[in-house]
């Protein structure tokens, strides 16, 4: 399992393009169990009967030779069909076993002596039949071993009745138990590989969403402040230098956050995100109003709401063309509610998008690129999943005739942040 994790981690670091599962480790390669060829050497138990036929000690040697050939052929058929992936769950192994049973009783009763040793071989073949396992196999082996022991004792020249009966029962039971054990091991290995693959997919989804949220917000801030520098530089060099310094700070902070997102330990702060939101809105020429009421929030809830503030403010700056934006946080003992409302143009027709009017910077001379963008896209969808994983909800839509509103509600006790991150991406 450790080998699987290292391989998957390496795949994720290489861009997540290689989705092939890692090769099995040394402990996982030889778990198929005994194959069909492992049951062929047991036919050597019939050497005594074969020797009697060759030496002429058996009556009707030609008939005995045909019986021996028929038993070996049908025995191989039972084992081969039981290990065939296309036939092992069908009735063909059972039909072949029924024929083998008839042959075994015929040659044992007809020739006696060492021919009773074919009953343990019949039991061995019975243990390989998948459709006969469980209670049906137990009943069959008890009946078969009892019958074999009784018939052996009935013939004075046969081997010990107890030995044949016990060997018959033990052969089938041990065979079935061993094969069932290896089938269970294979199922566990398959389940473990699926769980590892699912964990990798969840981690990739988490990383992609974190990267989207981080870069989407950061690049929007950089674009807004860079445009502010361009427009302020000819008039107020000091103000332009302040904006340039902010760009540098935002870039350095983004690098740190990306490193933390890669390692999976990034937890934002609601207070930090509110301060950033106020700065970004002011730089974009949007008047911010931030209200916060209620007791302090635990770090888990604050981190989730920080993502909502980041995404909501990014959408407001990029798409709304708003003049005012209000962020309200109200918490009580059980739940916390965050609302982001702007007075922009709101969503476009059929919710497809919003026409982004040029935002007003602090110098009143213009704003962003003015191109339309989607409202409530990938970022809000990812946030909805994040909050749902922590027992919360996220709603977004038009605020009356004008503007757009994002509302997030979350239990104050959100549980383990790692579980929310894993389930919500």
XYZ file of C-alpha atoms in Angstrom, residues 119-338:
220
model
C -12.997 -41.257 -4.003
C -10.528 -38.727 -2.505
C -9.740 -37.610 -6.066
C -13.457 -37.150 -6.714
C -13.674 -35.072 -3.529
C -10.639 -33.036 -4.631
C -12.342 -32.219 -7.934
C -15.533 -31.321 -6.049
C -13.638 -28.683 -4.049
C -12.664 -26.841 -7.227
C -16.263 -26.320 -8.385
C -17.271 -22.777 -7.419
C -21.019 -23.313 -7.630
C -20.761 -26.161 -5.102
C -19.077 -24.238 -2.304
C -20.605 -23.407 1.043
C -23.333 -25.508 2.656
C -23.963 -27.501 -0.519
C -20.351 -28.641 -0.618
C -20.390 -29.564 3.085
C -23.490 -31.729 2.627
C -22.041 -33.321 -0.496
C -18.697 -34.131 1.153
C -20.346 -35.620 4.244
C -22.519 -37.875 2.077
C -19.642 -38.773 -0.243
C -17.134 -39.537 2.522
C -19.675 -41.600 4.448
C -20.559 -43.579 1.358
C -16.914 -44.075 0.401
C -16.055 -45.325 3.903
C -19.017 -47.671 3.992
C -18.299 -49.161 0.553
C -14.623 -49.563 1.396
C -15.437 -51.455 4.569
C -17.955 -53.578 2.694
C -15.145 -54.913 0.451
C -12.754 -57.044 2.493
C -9.906 -56.502 0.070
C -10.150 -52.697 0.136
C -7.972 -50.306 2.153
C -9.068 -49.027 5.528
C -12.602 -47.662 5.555
C -11.809 -44.849 7.972
C -8.797 -43.705 5.987
C -10.731 -43.516 2.719
C -13.713 -41.776 4.317
C -11.564 -39.258 6.199
C -9.333 -38.644 3.194
C -12.357 -38.105 0.975
C -13.846 -35.474 3.270
C -10.539 -33.743 3.985
C -9.506 -33.515 0.311
C -12.576 -31.611 -0.802
C -12.808 -29.410 2.284
C -9.157 -28.324 2.222
C -9.288 -27.648 -1.518
C -12.415 -25.516 -1.230
C -11.069 -23.617 1.790
C -7.748 -22.801 0.137
C -9.340 -21.649 -3.123
C -11.932 -19.560 -1.261
C -9.165 -17.953 0.790
C -7.232 -16.928 -2.313
C -10.433 -15.612 -3.923
C -10.979 -13.444 -0.849
C -7.393 -12.184 -1.004
C -7.875 -11.235 -4.656
C -11.070 -9.364 -3.833
C -9.308 -7.496 -1.020
C -6.430 -6.552 -3.311
C -8.872 -5.337 -5.947
C -10.782 -3.313 -3.359
C -7.563 -1.811 -2.021
C -6.482 -0.782 -5.521
C -9.877 0.807 -6.162
C -9.703 2.698 -2.877
C -6.207 3.930 -3.717
C -7.345 5.004 -7.183
C -10.370 6.778 -5.691
C -8.149 8.587 -3.177
C -5.890 9.773 -5.989
C -8.860 11.038 -7.991
C -10.208 12.919 -4.980
C -6.816 14.464 -4.334
C -6.532 15.543 -7.968
C -9.998 17.076 -7.805
C -9.133 18.890 -4.577
C -5.917 20.228 -6.031
C -7.555 21.397 -9.272
C -10.267 23.261 -7.382
C -7.811 24.790 -4.955
C -5.676 25.898 -7.871
C -8.702 27.383 -9.638
C -9.802 29.293 -6.558
C -6.291 30.512 -5.823
C -5.270 31.572 -9.319
C -8.666 32.939 -10.305
C -8.704 35.319 -7.379
C -5.010 36.202 -7.499
C -4.919 36.917 -11.219
C -8.035 39.081 -10.932
C -6.371 41.111 -8.186
C -3.191 41.436 -10.238
C -5.139 42.600 -13.319
C -7.113 45.187 -11.345
C -4.066 46.585 -9.567
C -1.912 46.543 -12.713
C -4.552 48.567 -14.521
C -4.643 50.929 -11.567
C -0.868 51.362 -11.870
C -1.164 52.125 -15.585
C -3.808 54.774 -15.059
C -2.354 56.311 -11.934
C 1.287 56.460 -13.045
C 0.968 59.600 -15.255
C -0.841 61.543 -12.473
C 0.167 60.166 -9.084
C 3.412 58.214 -9.071
C 3.321 57.536 -5.327
C -0.168 55.992 -5.557
C 0.966 53.915 -8.540
C 3.969 52.669 -6.559
C 1.649 51.636 -3.730
C -0.419 49.603 -6.186
C 2.748 48.052 -7.646
C 3.873 47.067 -4.158
C 0.478 45.455 -3.619
C 0.962 43.426 -6.818
C 4.301 42.162 -5.519
C 2.781 41.253 -2.158
C -0.145 39.477 -3.809
C 2.239 37.501 -6.018
C 4.400 36.401 -3.111
C 1.351 35.420 -1.091
C -0.017 33.448 -4.059
C 3.216 31.465 -4.321
C 3.002 30.578 -0.645
C -0.640 29.563 -0.921
C -0.004 27.398 -3.974
C 2.761 25.552 -2.134
C 0.421 25.010 0.795
C -2.376 23.863 -1.505
C -0.064 21.277 -3.059
C 0.705 19.794 0.335
C -2.975 19.864 1.288
C -2.619 21.870 4.503
C -3.887 25.238 3.396
C -6.502 26.767 5.712
C -7.446 30.355 5.076
C -8.634 32.875 7.618
C -11.954 34.674 7.285
C -10.546 37.882 8.784
C -7.646 37.819 6.308
C -9.973 37.246 3.360
C -12.251 40.090 4.477
C -9.279 42.461 4.619
C -8.155 41.342 1.160
C -11.673 41.716 -0.179
C -11.890 45.265 1.094
C -8.555 46.130 -0.528
C -9.453 44.527 -3.860
C -12.868 46.190 -4.013
C -11.399 49.586 -3.268
C -8.734 49.121 -5.929
C -11.467 48.232 -8.442
C -13.437 51.380 -7.581
C -16.171 49.477 -5.742
C -17.242 50.828 -2.355
C -16.957 47.966 0.184
C -19.145 47.556 3.255
C -18.114 44.774 5.623
C -20.242 43.819 8.611
C -19.476 41.034 11.066
C -21.536 40.075 14.112
C -21.571 37.186 16.510
C -19.016 35.128 18.419
C -15.648 34.211 16.896
C -15.761 31.325 14.454
C -13.690 28.149 14.748
C -10.854 27.852 12.205
C -12.682 25.240 10.132
C -15.772 27.340 9.537
C -13.691 30.476 8.996
C -11.562 28.705 6.388
C -14.609 27.589 4.379
C -16.222 31.020 4.499
C -12.902 32.543 3.493
C -13.133 30.593 0.225
C -16.645 31.974 -0.328
C -15.474 35.565 0.247
C -12.560 35.054 -2.137
C -14.710 33.639 -4.948
C -17.623 36.030 -4.443
C -15.423 39.140 -4.482
C -13.542 37.841 -7.520
C -16.820 37.481 -9.430
C -17.932 40.948 -8.327
C -14.725 42.569 -9.537
C -14.572 40.694 -12.822
C -18.184 40.480 -13.932
C -20.588 42.757 -12.102
C -19.689 46.343 -12.997
C -20.985 47.219 -9.534
C -20.469 50.434 -7.604
C -21.131 48.990 -4.144
C -20.555 45.596 -2.536
C -21.689 44.552 0.911
C -20.282 41.576 2.812
C -22.190 40.505 5.905
C -21.247 37.775 8.377
C -23.699 36.850 11.119
C -22.980 33.986 13.507
C -24.775 32.494 16.469
C -24.074 29.444 18.591
C -25.149 26.928 15.943
C -24.840 28.419 12.465
C -23.116 31.193 10.581
C -24.433 33.026 7.537
C -22.335 34.923 5.005
